[in-house]
Amino acid sequence: MVVGLDESKVDVDEQLCDESSFDECDTPAGVLSSKFDKTDVSINVNPLPHGKYTLIGIDIDTTGRRLIDEIVQISAFTPERQYAQYIMPLMNLNPAARQRHQVRVITVGFFRMLKSMQTYRVMKTKMEISALNEFLDWLEERLREDEGSDGIVLVYHEQRKFVPYMVIEALKKYKLLDRFTASVKSFANGFKLAEEKCSKTIKYLSIRQLAKLVLDENDGARDGFEGNAAYRARMAFEISRRLATGRCDGDPAIL
């Protein structure tokens, strides 16, 4: 499914998940998805005009799973170029987000820092507006490199439409949405493609399960930490690209 970037005005009056919840809350996926639809960014499911588009994988780490939470890392992937940048949030990560992403906010004197819970090192961070401008610079450079491209399509993999909403809301905060839409023409959810191609083969269409099935990637693979946005952006791109050429259920071109 392709998600457009048309705007409308609809109030947000529902809290999606409690801060103390784990990565997935108890709300059924269908209900949760409908709640995400009630933001001030509408979904345009009309297909893009025929043309040449630049596909880029994208994912984010956040302080929680609500629309009022903040981006902690934004990552994008193409086979030739990768982008990943940590952002210093104003709020702390909730317990579920700390466990999932293995990072936490620490305070040393008057300074707040982001620290990895895996390496115990302080992460190099930027302010949100600086990181978003740098991300837009990176996207525009990728578009210029792909001669003849009609625009960028950002590919993510998620049952809920959380990634595009969070990215768009962050861009709107700094009045960067017009610049973003000049390059990016749509979001595409790889989960929908996996649902169509793999639902008869596996029950759970997570990044980890699909990486094993479609890409034959084992648990010990390099840079294989699913809680990291850089890994998920790469997997979203590679899994979607592979599924676009075949099926999961025993197709020799894939398995």
Short mmCIF file of C-alpha atoms in Angstrom, two decimals, residues 10-212:
data_model
loop_
_atom_site.label_atom_id
_atom_site.label_comp_id
_atom_site.label_asym_id
_atom_site.label_seq_id
_atom_site.Cartn_x
_atom_site.Cartn_y
_atom_site.Cartn_z
CA VAL A 10 -8.74 16.03 12.10
CA ASP A 11 -8.29 16.35 15.86
CA VAL A 12 -6.29 13.81 17.82
CA ASP A 13 -8.07 13.04 21.06
CA GLU A 14 -7.07 9.47 21.82
CA GLN A 15 -3.95 8.21 23.57
CA LEU A 16 -2.66 5.17 21.73
CA CYS A 17 -0.67 3.27 24.33
CA ASP A 18 0.19 3.80 27.95
CA GLU A 19 3.82 4.75 28.59
CA SER A 20 4.32 1.71 30.78
CA SER A 21 3.21 -0.70 28.04
CA PHE A 22 5.68 -2.89 26.22
CA ASP A 23 6.47 -2.55 22.50
CA GLU A 24 2.99 -3.71 21.54
CA CYS A 25 0.02 -2.65 23.64
CA ASP A 26 -3.08 -4.78 24.22
CA THR A 27 -5.24 -2.90 21.73
CA PRO A 28 -6.12 -5.07 18.68
CA ALA A 29 -4.08 -4.17 15.62
CA GLY A 30 -7.12 -3.22 13.55
CA VAL A 31 -8.43 -0.85 16.21
CA LEU A 32 -4.99 0.64 16.76
CA SER A 33 -4.53 1.19 13.04
CA SER A 34 -7.84 3.05 12.87
CA LYS A 35 -6.73 5.28 15.75
CA PHE A 36 -3.61 6.26 13.84
CA ASP A 37 -5.84 7.27 10.94
CA LYS A 38 -7.31 10.05 13.15
CA THR A 39 -4.31 12.35 12.87
CA ASP A 40 -4.07 15.59 10.93
CA VAL A 41 -2.37 13.81 8.03
CA SER A 42 -4.79 11.90 5.81
CA ILE A 43 -4.00 8.74 3.88
CA ASN A 44 -4.18 8.89 0.12
CA VAL A 45 -4.35 5.31 -1.15
CA ASN A 46 -4.50 6.30 -4.81
CA PRO A 47 -1.63 4.79 -6.80
CA LEU A 48 1.25 6.98 -7.83
CA PRO A 49 1.40 8.00 -11.48
CA HIS A 50 3.44 5.63 -13.62
CA GLY A 51 7.10 6.61 -13.61
CA LYS A 52 10.55 5.99 -12.22
CA TYR A 53 10.85 6.34 -8.44
CA THR A 54 13.79 6.09 -6.06
CA LEU A 55 13.12 3.50 -3.34
CA ILE A 56 14.66 4.10 0.09
CA GLY A 57 14.14 2.04 3.25
CA ILE A 58 13.28 4.02 6.39
CA ASP A 59 12.65 3.41 10.07
CA ILE A 60 12.83 5.30 13.36
CA ASP A 61 13.44 4.67 17.05
CA THR A 62 11.21 6.69 19.38
CA THR A 63 10.77 7.47 23.08
CA GLY A 64 7.46 5.57 23.03
CA ARG A 65 4.62 4.46 20.78
CA ARG A 66 2.35 7.51 21.02
CA LEU A 67 2.12 10.37 18.56
CA ILE A 68 3.28 12.78 21.27
CA ASP A 69 6.55 10.84 21.67
CA GLU A 70 9.80 11.91 20.01
CA ILE A 71 12.19 10.44 17.47
CA VAL A 72 15.43 9.13 18.99
CA GLN A 73 17.02 7.78 15.80
CA ILE A 74 16.12 8.20 12.14
CA SER A 75 17.65 5.83 9.60
CA ALA A 76 17.41 5.32 5.85
CA PHE A 77 18.91 2.72 3.52
CA THR A 78 19.81 2.18 -0.11
CA PRO A 79 22.26 -0.48 -1.31
CA GLU A 80 24.80 2.23 -2.10
CA ARG A 81 24.21 4.71 0.74
CA GLN A 82 23.00 4.56 4.33
CA TYR A 83 21.94 7.25 6.78
CA ALA A 84 21.55 6.97 10.56
CA GLN A 85 21.49 9.72 13.17
CA TYR A 86 20.62 9.70 16.86
CA ILE A 87 18.56 12.62 18.17
CA MET A 88 18.64 13.94 21.74
CA PRO A 89 14.98 13.88 22.88
CA LEU A 90 13.47 16.33 25.34
CA MET A 91 11.69 13.51 27.17
CA ASN A 92 13.12 10.26 28.49
CA LEU A 93 12.48 6.94 26.78
CA ASN A 94 9.74 4.95 28.48
CA PRO A 95 10.70 1.53 29.92
CA ALA A 96 9.44 -0.38 26.87
CA ALA A 97 11.37 1.85 24.47
CA ARG A 98 14.56 1.54 26.53
CA GLN A 99 14.28 -2.23 26.44
CA ARG A 100 13.50 -2.36 22.75
CA HIS A 101 16.14 0.08 21.49
CA GLN A 102 18.74 -0.56 24.21
CA VAL A 103 19.43 3.14 24.75
CA ARG A 104 18.58 5.45 27.65
CA VAL A 105 18.92 9.09 28.64
CA ILE A 106 21.48 9.84 31.37
CA THR A 107 22.26 13.09 33.17
CA VAL A 108 25.82 14.14 33.97
CA GLY A 109 25.81 17.41 35.87
CA PHE A 110 23.66 19.78 33.82
CA PHE A 111 24.00 17.74 30.61
CA ARG A 112 21.67 15.08 29.24
CA MET A 113 23.15 12.36 27.06
CA LEU A 114 22.01 9.27 25.19
CA LYS A 115 23.82 6.11 26.26
CA SER A 116 23.87 2.65 24.68
CA MET A 117 22.85 -0.13 27.06
CA GLN A 118 24.78 -2.61 24.89
CA THR A 119 28.18 -0.91 24.60
CA TYR A 120 27.79 1.52 27.57
CA ARG A 121 29.06 4.30 25.32
CA VAL A 122 27.56 7.76 24.99
CA MET A 123 25.92 8.15 21.58
CA LYS A 124 26.72 11.05 19.28
CA THR A 125 23.46 12.99 18.98
CA LYS A 126 22.09 16.09 17.28
CA MET A 127 19.16 18.38 17.95
CA GLU A 128 15.99 17.29 16.17
CA ILE A 129 15.88 20.21 13.74
CA SER A 130 19.54 19.70 12.81
CA ALA A 131 19.06 15.97 12.24
CA LEU A 132 15.92 16.51 10.15
CA ASN A 133 17.64 19.09 7.94
CA GLU A 134 20.59 16.74 7.49
CA PHE A 135 18.17 13.91 6.63
CA LEU A 136 16.47 16.07 4.00
CA ASP A 137 19.87 16.98 2.54
CA TRP A 138 20.65 13.26 2.30
CA LEU A 139 17.34 12.48 0.58
CA GLU A 140 17.78 15.30 -1.91
CA GLU A 141 21.27 14.07 -2.74
CA ARG A 142 19.95 10.54 -3.39
CA LEU A 143 17.29 11.98 -5.69
CA ARG A 144 19.86 13.96 -7.67
CA GLU A 145 22.02 10.85 -8.05
CA ASP A 146 19.13 8.85 -9.54
CA GLU A 147 18.89 10.59 -12.88
CA GLY A 148 15.39 10.76 -14.32
CA SER A 149 13.66 9.87 -11.05
CA ASP A 150 10.17 11.27 -10.51
CA GLY A 151 10.63 11.30 -6.74
CA ILE A 152 11.39 9.20 -3.68
CA VAL A 153 9.22 6.46 -2.18
CA LEU A 154 10.12 5.64 1.44
CA VAL A 155 9.64 1.95 2.25
CA TYR A 156 8.97 0.89 5.84
CA HIS A 157 7.70 -2.35 7.42
CA GLU A 158 5.11 -2.05 10.16
CA GLN A 159 1.61 -3.32 10.81
CA ARG A 160 0.63 0.07 12.18
CA LYS A 161 1.24 3.24 10.20
CA PHE A 162 3.43 4.74 12.92
CA VAL A 163 6.61 5.59 10.99
CA PRO A 164 5.14 7.98 8.39
CA TYR A 165 3.01 9.79 10.95
CA MET A 166 5.92 10.38 13.33
CA VAL A 167 8.20 11.59 10.53
CA ILE A 168 5.57 13.93 9.10
CA GLU A 169 4.63 15.35 12.50
CA ALA A 170 8.30 16.04 13.29
CA LEU A 171 8.76 17.79 9.94
CA LYS A 172 5.63 19.88 10.42
CA LYS A 173 6.92 21.06 13.78
CA TYR A 174 9.82 22.84 12.06
CA LYS A 175 7.92 23.81 8.87
CA LEU A 176 9.97 21.37 6.79
CA LEU A 177 7.08 19.41 5.28
CA ASP A 178 7.00 21.36 2.00
CA ARG A 179 10.69 20.70 1.47
CA PHE A 180 10.14 17.03 2.29
CA THR A 181 7.24 16.57 -0.15
CA ALA A 182 9.23 18.22 -2.92
CA SER A 183 11.44 15.11 -2.94
CA VAL A 184 9.35 12.38 -1.29
CA LYS A 185 6.19 11.45 -3.16
CA SER A 186 4.93 8.63 -0.97
CA PHE A 187 5.44 6.05 1.76
CA ALA A 188 5.03 2.34 0.99
CA ASN A 189 4.34 -0.23 3.71
CA GLY A 190 6.27 -3.44 3.08
CA PHE A 191 4.11 -5.20 5.67
CA LYS A 192 1.19 -5.14 3.23
CA LEU A 193 3.32 -6.80 0.56
CA ALA A 194 4.52 -9.43 3.04
CA GLU A 195 0.92 -10.02 4.14
CA GLU A 196 -0.08 -10.66 0.55
CA LYS A 197 2.85 -12.93 -0.30
CA CYS A 198 3.73 -14.70 2.96
CA SER A 199 0.59 -15.03 5.10
CA LYS A 200 0.16 -18.68 4.07
CA THR A 201 3.76 -19.51 4.95
CA ILE A 202 4.33 -17.86 8.34
CA LYS A 203 1.99 -16.52 11.01
CA TYR A 204 3.99 -13.54 12.27
CA LEU A 205 5.28 -11.15 9.62
CA SER A 206 7.93 -9.48 11.76
CA ILE A 207 11.19 -8.17 10.35
CA ARG A 208 13.11 -10.94 12.12
CA GLN A 209 10.91 -13.78 10.83
CA LEU A 210 10.89 -12.45 7.27
CA ALA A 211 14.66 -11.91 7.31
CA LYS A 212 15.10 -15.60 8.16
#
